[in-house]
PDB file of C-alpha atoms in Angstrom:
ATOM      1  CA  ASP A   6      14.561  16.982 -37.625  1.00 54.00           C
ATOM      2  CA  THR A   7      18.079  16.139 -39.901  1.00 75.00           C
ATOM      3  CA  GLY A   8      20.074  15.814 -37.804  1.00 93.00           C
ATOM      4  CA  VAL A   9      23.560  18.032 -37.569  1.00 96.00           C
ATOM      5  CA  SER A  10      23.956  19.885 -40.204  1.00 97.00           C
ATOM      6  CA  GLN A  11      27.827  21.177 -41.684  1.00 98.00           C
ATOM      7  CA  ASN A  12      28.504  23.437 -44.589  1.00 97.00           C
ATOM      8  CA  PRO A  13      30.107  23.781 -47.192  1.00 97.00           C
ATOM      9  CA  ARG A  14      30.636  20.263 -47.454  1.00 97.00           C
ATOM     10  CA  HIS A  15      33.683  20.852 -49.322  1.00 97.00           C
ATOM     11  CA  LYS A  16      35.884  23.993 -49.181  1.00 98.00           C
ATOM     12  CA  ILE A  17      38.679  24.618 -51.688  1.00 98.00           C
ATOM     13  CA  THR A  18      40.507  28.037 -51.276  1.00 97.00           C
ATOM     14  CA  LYS A  19      44.182  29.202 -50.969  1.00 97.00           C
ATOM     15  CA  ARG A  20      47.202  29.911 -48.454  1.00 97.00           C
ATOM     16  CA  GLY A  21      46.262  32.734 -46.576  1.00 97.00           C
ATOM     17  CA  GLN A  22      42.859  33.170 -46.919  1.00 98.00           C
ATOM     18  CA  ASN A  23      40.194  33.089 -45.055  1.00 98.00           C
ATOM     19  CA  VAL A  24      37.423  30.557 -44.627  1.00 98.00           C
ATOM     20  CA  THR A  25      34.381  29.274 -42.694  1.00 98.00           C
ATOM     21  CA  PHE A  26      31.776  27.420 -41.880  1.00 98.00           C
ATOM     22  CA  ARG A  27      28.726  26.760 -40.420  1.00 98.00           C
ATOM     23  CA  CYS A  28      27.096  24.302 -38.063  1.00 98.00           C
ATOM     24  CA  ASP A  29      23.228  23.657 -37.555  1.00 97.00           C
ATOM     25  CA  PRO A  30      22.936  21.360 -33.943  1.00 95.00           C
ATOM     26  CA  ILE A  31      20.158  19.084 -34.212  1.00 93.00           C
ATOM     27  CA  SER A  32      17.371  21.013 -32.664  1.00 89.00           C
ATOM     28  CA  GLU A  33      16.904  21.946 -28.451  1.00 83.00           C
ATOM     29  CA  HIS A  34      21.226  20.099 -28.277  1.00 90.00           C
ATOM     30  CA  ASN A  35      22.691  22.619 -26.102  1.00 89.00           C
ATOM     31  CA  ARG A  36      25.789  21.816 -25.840  1.00 92.00           C
ATOM     32  CA  LEU A  37      27.886  21.312 -29.344  1.00 95.00           C
ATOM     33  CA  TYR A  38      31.510  20.045 -30.496  1.00 96.00           C
ATOM     34  CA  TRP A  39      34.264  21.222 -33.067  1.00 97.00           C
ATOM     35  CA  TYR A  40      36.980  18.470 -33.913  1.00 97.00           C
ATOM     36  CA  ARG A  41      39.171  18.371 -37.297  1.00 97.00           C
ATOM     37  CA  GLN A  42      40.213  15.237 -38.648  1.00 96.00           C
ATOM     38  CA  THR A  43      43.488  14.716 -41.240  1.00 95.00           C
ATOM     39  CA  LEU A  44      43.859  11.228 -43.455  1.00 90.00           C
ATOM     40  CA  GLY A  45      44.841   8.380 -40.223  1.00 87.00           C
ATOM     41  CA  GLN A  46      43.742  10.006 -37.467  1.00 92.00           C
ATOM     42  CA  GLY A  47      41.149  10.201 -35.194  1.00 95.00           C
ATOM     43  CA  PRO A  48      39.123  13.560 -34.142  1.00 96.00           C
ATOM     44  CA  GLU A  49      41.173  15.933 -32.476  1.00 95.00           C
ATOM     45  CA  PHE A  50      38.794  17.923 -30.179  1.00 95.00           C
ATOM     46  CA  LEU A  51      39.111  22.004 -31.139  1.00 96.00           C
ATOM     47  CA  THR A  52      36.781  23.900 -28.314  1.00 95.00           C
ATOM     48  CA  TYR A  53      32.522  22.809 -26.949  1.00 93.00           C
ATOM     49  CA  PHE A  54      30.332  24.894 -26.374  1.00 93.00           C
ATOM     50  CA  GLN A  55      27.620  25.642 -23.339  1.00 90.00           C
ATOM     51  CA  ASN A  56      24.720  26.810 -25.293  1.00 90.00           C
ATOM     52  CA  GLU A  57      25.999  29.877 -26.096  1.00 91.00           C
ATOM     53  CA  ALA A  58      29.316  29.774 -23.769  1.00 92.00           C
ATOM     54  CA  GLN A  59      32.300  28.536 -25.590  1.00 91.00           C
ATOM     55  CA  LEU A  60      33.292  25.687 -22.716  1.00 89.00           C
ATOM     56  CA  GLU A  61      37.217  25.040 -23.459  1.00 87.00           C
ATOM     57  CA  LYS A  62      38.792  26.097 -26.469  1.00 89.00           C
ATOM     58  CA  SER A  63      42.669  23.154 -26.685  1.00 90.00           C
ATOM     59  CA  ARG A  64      45.965  24.694 -26.020  1.00 84.00           C
ATOM     60  CA  LEU A  65      46.274  22.999 -29.881  1.00 74.00           C
ATOM     61  CA  LEU A  66      44.400  25.511 -31.440  1.00 77.00           C
ATOM     62  CA  SER A  67      46.032  28.397 -32.808  1.00 79.00           C
ATOM     63  CA  ASP A  68      44.627  32.217 -32.904  1.00 89.00           C
ATOM     64  CA  ARG A  69      43.944  31.923 -35.820  1.00 94.00           C
ATOM     65  CA  PHE A  70      41.358  30.207 -34.857  1.00 95.00           C
ATOM     66  CA  SER A  71      37.715  31.122 -33.621  1.00 94.00           C
ATOM     67  CA  ALA A  72      34.601  29.640 -33.005  1.00 95.00           C
ATOM     68  CA  GLU A  73      31.350  31.470 -31.594  1.00 95.00           C
ATOM     69  CA  ARG A  74      28.356  30.397 -31.787  1.00 95.00           C
ATOM     70  CA  PRO A  75      26.398  33.825 -30.597  1.00 91.00           C
ATOM     71  CA  LYS A  76      22.361  32.361 -30.135  1.00 87.00           C
ATOM     72  CA  GLY A  77      23.179  29.480 -28.828  1.00 85.00           C
ATOM     73  CA  SER A  78      21.896  27.417 -31.863  1.00 90.00           C
ATOM     74  CA  PHE A  79      24.244  27.311 -34.804  1.00 96.00           C
ATOM     75  CA  SER A  80      28.497  28.179 -34.263  1.00 97.00           C
ATOM     76  CA  THR A  81      30.746  29.083 -36.951  1.00 97.00           C
ATOM     77  CA  LEU A  82      34.287  28.121 -36.837  1.00 97.00           C
ATOM     78  CA  GLU A  83      35.994  30.766 -38.691  1.00 97.00           C
ATOM     79  CA  ILE A  84      39.969  30.214 -40.527  1.00 96.00           C
ATOM     80  CA  GLN A  85      41.684  33.013 -41.079  1.00 96.00           C
ATOM     81  CA  ARG A  86      45.341  33.280 -42.508  1.00 96.00           C
ATOM     82  CA  THR A  87      44.747  29.251 -43.877  1.00 97.00           C
ATOM     83  CA  GLU A  88      47.885  27.354 -44.413  1.00 95.00           C
ATOM     84  CA  GLN A  89      48.538  24.173 -46.021  1.00 96.00           C
ATOM     85  CA  GLY A  90      48.837  22.987 -43.035  1.00 94.00           C
ATOM     86  CA  ASP A  91      45.004  23.368 -41.724  1.00 96.00           C
ATOM     87  CA  SER A  92      44.136  20.795 -44.426  1.00 97.00           C
ATOM     88  CA  ALA A  93      41.215  18.303 -42.406  1.00 97.00           C
ATOM     89  CA  MET A  94      37.898  17.966 -42.154  1.00 97.00           C
ATOM     90  CA  TYR A  95      36.131  19.791 -39.317  1.00 98.00           C
ATOM     91  CA  LEU A  96      33.314  17.584 -37.984  1.00 98.00           C
ATOM     92  CA  CYS A  97      30.739  18.933 -35.665  1.00 98.00           C
ATOM     93  CA  ALA A  98      28.688  16.696 -33.435  1.00 97.00           C
ATOM     94  CA  SER A  99      26.231  17.706 -31.274  1.00 95.00           C
ATOM     95  CA  VAL A 100      23.867  16.810 -27.455  1.00 91.00           C
ATOM     96  CA  ARG A 101      21.238  17.068 -25.558  1.00 83.00           C
ATOM     97  CA  GLY A 102      21.303  18.052 -21.958  1.00 69.00           C
ATOM     98  CA  GLY A 103      24.071  18.076 -19.460  1.00 61.00           C
ATOM     99  CA  LEU A 104      27.671  17.756 -18.543  1.00 52.00           C
ATOM    100  CA  ASP A 105      27.860  14.521 -18.752  1.00 66.00           C
ATOM    101  CA  THR A 106      27.408  11.686 -21.379  1.00 81.00           C
ATOM    102  CA  GLY A 107      30.003  11.421 -24.149  1.00 87.00           C
ATOM    103  CA  GLU A 108      26.626  10.814 -27.163  1.00 90.00           C
ATOM    104  CA  LEU A 109      27.917  12.714 -29.597  1.00 94.00           C
ATOM    105  CA  PHE A 110      26.032  13.170 -32.677  1.00 95.00           C
ATOM    106  CA  PHE A 111      27.749  14.003 -34.833  1.00 97.00           C
ATOM    107  CA  GLY A 112      27.233  15.761 -38.118  1.00 97.00           C
ATOM    108  CA  GLU A 113      29.442  15.037 -42.260  1.00 96.00           C
ATOM    109  CA  GLY A 114      31.906  17.176 -42.262  1.00 97.00           C
ATOM    110  CA  SER A 115      33.165  20.089 -43.488  1.00 98.00           C
ATOM    111  CA  ARG A 116      36.294  19.507 -46.039  1.00 98.00           C
ATOM    112  CA  LEU A 117      39.206  21.867 -46.002  1.00 98.00           C
ATOM    113  CA  THR A 118      41.722  22.020 -49.148  1.00 98.00           C
ATOM    114  CA  VAL A 119      44.250  24.779 -48.786  1.00 97.00           C
ATOM    115  CA  LEU A 120      46.224  25.078 -51.675  1.00 96.00           C
TER     116      LEU A 120
ATOM    117  CA  ALA B   1      48.110  13.517 -19.605  1.00 68.00           C
ATOM    118  CA  GLN B   2      45.162  11.516 -21.445  1.00 79.00           C
ATOM    119  CA  ARG B   3      45.591   9.536 -23.782  1.00 88.00           C
ATOM    120  CA  VAL B   4      43.959   6.265 -26.049  1.00 93.00           C
ATOM    121  CA  THR B   5      46.166   4.453 -27.247  1.00 95.00           C
ATOM    122  CA  GLN B   6      44.409   1.868 -30.507  1.00 97.00           C
ATOM    123  CA  PRO B   7      46.790  -0.538 -30.912  1.00 95.00           C
ATOM    124  CA  GLU B   8      45.945  -1.846 -34.370  1.00 95.00           C
ATOM    125  CA  LYS B   9      45.154   0.343 -37.927  1.00 96.00           C
ATOM    126  CA  LEU B  10      43.941  -2.257 -39.623  1.00 97.00           C
ATOM    127  CA  LEU B  11      42.413  -5.760 -38.288  1.00 97.00           C
ATOM    128  CA  SER B  12      41.549  -7.519 -40.978  1.00 97.00           C
ATOM    129  CA  VAL B  13      39.949 -10.941 -40.521  1.00 97.00           C
ATOM    130  CA  PHE B  14      37.734 -13.493 -42.781  1.00 97.00           C
ATOM    131  CA  LYS B  15      33.339 -13.744 -42.379  1.00 97.00           C
ATOM    132  CA  GLY B  16      32.702 -15.660 -38.568  1.00 97.00           C
ATOM    133  CA  ALA B  17      35.931 -15.094 -37.798  1.00 97.00           C
ATOM    134  CA  PRO B  18      35.877 -13.808 -34.194  1.00 97.00           C
ATOM    135  CA  VAL B  19      37.188 -10.388 -33.583  1.00 97.00           C
ATOM    136  CA  GLU B  20      38.468  -8.272 -30.782  1.00 97.00           C
ATOM    137  CA  LEU B  21      39.509  -4.090 -31.156  1.00 97.00           C
ATOM    138  CA  LYS B  22      42.150  -3.481 -28.473  1.00 97.00           C
ATOM    139  CA  CYS B  23      41.862   0.532 -26.671  1.00 96.00           C
ATOM    140  CA  ASN B  24      44.142   1.551 -23.797  1.00 95.00           C
ATOM    141  CA  TYR B  25      42.961   5.200 -22.001  1.00 93.00           C
ATOM    142  CA  SER B  26      45.377   6.598 -19.382  1.00 89.00           C
ATOM    143  CA  TYR B  27      43.077   9.295 -17.610  1.00 82.00           C
ATOM    144  CA  SER B  28      42.741  11.386 -15.021  1.00 78.00           C
ATOM    145  CA  GLY B  29      39.295  10.883 -12.542  1.00 78.00           C
ATOM    146  CA  SER B  30      37.423   7.146 -13.734  1.00 80.00           C
ATOM    147  CA  PRO B  31      36.171   8.588 -17.236  1.00 86.00           C
ATOM    148  CA  GLU B  32      32.651   6.771 -18.984  1.00 89.00           C
ATOM    149  CA  LEU B  33      33.926   4.534 -22.730  1.00 92.00           C
ATOM    150  CA  PHE B  34      32.612   4.979 -25.588  1.00 94.00           C
ATOM    151  CA  TRP B  35      32.786   3.050 -29.401  1.00 96.00           C
ATOM    152  CA  TYR B  36      32.511   4.866 -32.797  1.00 97.00           C
ATOM    153  CA  VAL B  37      31.950   4.092 -35.287  1.00 97.00           C
ATOM    154  CA  GLN B  38      32.126   5.452 -39.591  1.00 96.00           C
ATOM    155  CA  TYR B  39      31.647   3.595 -42.520  1.00 96.00           C
ATOM    156  CA  SER B  40      31.985   3.900 -46.004  1.00 93.00           C
ATOM    157  CA  ARG B  41      30.581   7.141 -46.396  1.00 91.00           C
ATOM    158  CA  GLN B  42      28.553   7.540 -43.415  1.00 94.00           C
ATOM    159  CA  ARG B  43      29.130  10.400 -39.874  1.00 95.00           C
ATOM    160  CA  LEU B  44      30.712   8.923 -37.369  1.00 96.00           C
ATOM    161  CA  GLN B  45      27.930   6.728 -34.980  1.00 95.00           C
ATOM    162  CA  LEU B  46      28.055   5.610 -31.813  1.00 94.00           C
ATOM    163  CA  LEU B  47      28.769   1.805 -30.990  1.00 95.00           C
ATOM    164  CA  LEU B  48      27.981   1.553 -27.341  1.00 92.00           C
ATOM    165  CA  ARG B  49      29.153   2.473 -24.014  1.00 89.00           C
ATOM    166  CA  HIS B  50      30.666   1.139 -21.450  1.00 84.00           C
ATOM    167  CA  ILE B  51      27.454   1.882 -18.870  1.00 77.00           C
ATOM    168  CA  SER B  52      25.187   0.149 -20.875  1.00 76.00           C
ATOM    169  CA  ARG B  53      26.195  -3.190 -20.686  1.00 74.00           C
ATOM    170  CA  GLU B  54      24.380  -3.864 -23.925  1.00 80.00           C
ATOM    171  CA  SER B  55      25.311  -5.877 -27.203  1.00 82.00           C
ATOM    172  CA  ILE B  56      24.779  -3.366 -30.237  1.00 86.00           C
ATOM    173  CA  LYS B  57      25.413  -5.300 -33.157  1.00 91.00           C
ATOM    174  CA  GLY B  58      26.275  -8.223 -31.830  1.00 91.00           C
ATOM    175  CA  PHE B  59      29.613  -6.716 -30.607  1.00 94.00           C
ATOM    176  CA  THR B  60      30.566  -6.776 -26.664  1.00 93.00           C
ATOM    177  CA  ALA B  61      32.994  -3.949 -25.441  1.00 93.00           C
ATOM    178  CA  ASP B  62      33.792  -4.538 -21.395  1.00 86.00           C
ATOM    179  CA  LEU B  63      35.825  -1.617 -19.257  1.00 87.00           C
ATOM    180  CA  ASN B  64      38.641  -2.777 -17.606  1.00 87.00           C
ATOM    181  CA  LYS B  65      39.634  -0.397 -14.578  1.00 81.00           C
ATOM    182  CA  GLY B  66      42.754  -2.718 -13.644  1.00 84.00           C
ATOM    183  CA  GLU B  67      44.177  -2.965 -16.945  1.00 81.00           C
ATOM    184  CA  THR B  68      41.997   0.115 -17.841  1.00 90.00           C
ATOM    185  CA  SER B  69      41.199  -1.362 -21.382  1.00 92.00           C
ATOM    186  CA  PHE B  70      38.427  -0.804 -23.357  1.00 94.00           C
ATOM    187  CA  HIS B  71      38.285  -3.644 -26.148  1.00 95.00           C
ATOM    188  CA  LEU B  72      35.399  -4.597 -28.386  1.00 96.00           C
ATOM    189  CA  LYS B  73      34.943  -8.103 -29.377  1.00 95.00           C
ATOM    190  CA  LYS B  74      32.668  -9.715 -31.191  1.00 96.00           C
ATOM    191  CA  PRO B  75      32.096 -13.216 -31.643  1.00 96.00           C
ATOM    192  CA  PHE B  76      31.294 -13.498 -35.481  1.00 97.00           C
ATOM    193  CA  ALA B  77      32.836 -11.179 -37.321  1.00 97.00           C
ATOM    194  CA  GLN B  78      30.153 -10.263 -40.842  1.00 97.00           C
ATOM    195  CA  GLU B  79      31.601  -8.431 -44.180  1.00 97.00           C
ATOM    196  CA  GLU B  80      29.032  -5.578 -43.308  1.00 97.00           C
ATOM    197  CA  ASP B  81      31.004  -4.916 -40.154  1.00 97.00           C
ATOM    198  CA  SER B  82      34.361  -3.461 -42.093  1.00 98.00           C
ATOM    199  CA  ALA B  83      34.171  -0.031 -41.719  1.00 97.00           C
ATOM    200  CA  MET B  84      36.577   2.279 -38.684  1.00 97.00           C
ATOM    201  CA  TYR B  85      35.988   1.957 -35.600  1.00 98.00           C
ATOM    202  CA  TYR B  86      37.077   4.188 -32.526  1.00 98.00           C
ATOM    203  CA  CYS B  87      37.951   4.456 -28.780  1.00 96.00           C
ATOM    204  CA  ALA B  88      36.641   7.087 -27.078  1.00 95.00           C
ATOM    205  CA  PRO B  89      36.679   8.198 -23.114  1.00 93.00           C
ATOM    206  CA  PHE B  90      35.172  10.994 -22.026  1.00 91.00           C
ATOM    207  CA  SER B  91      35.354  13.058 -19.171  1.00 86.00           C
ATOM    208  CA  SER B  92      32.651  14.251 -16.745  1.00 82.00           C
ATOM    209  CA  ASN B  93      34.539  17.152 -15.118  1.00 82.00           C
ATOM    210  CA  THR B  94      36.352  18.478 -18.580  1.00 83.00           C
ATOM    211  CA  GLY B  95      32.851  17.843 -21.381  1.00 86.00           C
ATOM    212  CA  LYS B  96      35.348  15.977 -23.336  1.00 89.00           C
ATOM    213  CA  LEU B  97      35.172  13.197 -25.695  1.00 92.00           C
ATOM    214  CA  ILE B  98      38.851  11.852 -27.341  1.00 93.00           C
ATOM    215  CA  PHE B  99      39.497   9.495 -29.671  1.00 95.00           C
ATOM    216  CA  GLY B 100      42.039   7.194 -30.127  1.00 94.00           C
ATOM    217  CA  GLN B 101      43.712   6.647 -33.810  1.00 96.00           C
ATOM    218  CA  GLY B 102      40.755   4.119 -34.567  1.00 97.00           C
ATOM    219  CA  THR B 103      40.867   0.318 -36.219  1.00 97.00           C
ATOM    220  CA  THR B 104      40.343  -0.803 -40.086  1.00 97.00           C
ATOM    221  CA  LEU B 105      38.600  -3.764 -39.237  1.00 98.00           C
ATOM    222  CA  GLN B 106      38.178  -5.536 -42.561  1.00 98.00           C
ATOM    223  CA  VAL B 107      35.757  -8.598 -43.203  1.00 97.00           C
ATOM    224  CA  LYS B 108      36.802 -10.503 -46.083  1.00 97.00           C
ATOM    225  CA  PRO B 109      34.178 -12.709 -47.590  1.00 95.00           C
TER     226      PRO B 109
END
């Protein structure tokens, strides 16, 4: 087991384009989180899944952001009509078990640069 | 509102000096408190949780519910402790782990 895997590691795109990031959690981890981190800030919660169900989505997240986890395994985060303000590191994390622990295992992140 | 405050963006000490990274939180209910660490060019990882009450890499953290603080301490800093440290409360009601802005610890030789 190699831990949480995220792809691509780096993405450069032009403003207005759509981008998609993929996260493969640790196997048998049924909870999966997405965070966004900008320079000098802590990770900001975006959304999380329990199996395939999306349980919460940050109110800070605009409608241009959507996440899916169709079979309860890997997840994708799509950003439509990217803006320069979307430039950030997007982190994925997974957790084994139920809703009673904050022991997250993080991936290395996907860095987005919007030109 | 749920809020985590790490007042120091940068803490610089010499090797062997004591270290205290401050964390204050404002949270409804009784959150579980964590410290996460990110070393240079490595992924974010768990350092310790208040429930376990254990010492990891010489670090300890005491939860003070009265002051709503969860400061991270180490009596003698080492150069390899240089990293970014994040305080993070977790709510089992919401399933969310919220991070502070982080403190960069720089341990000089």
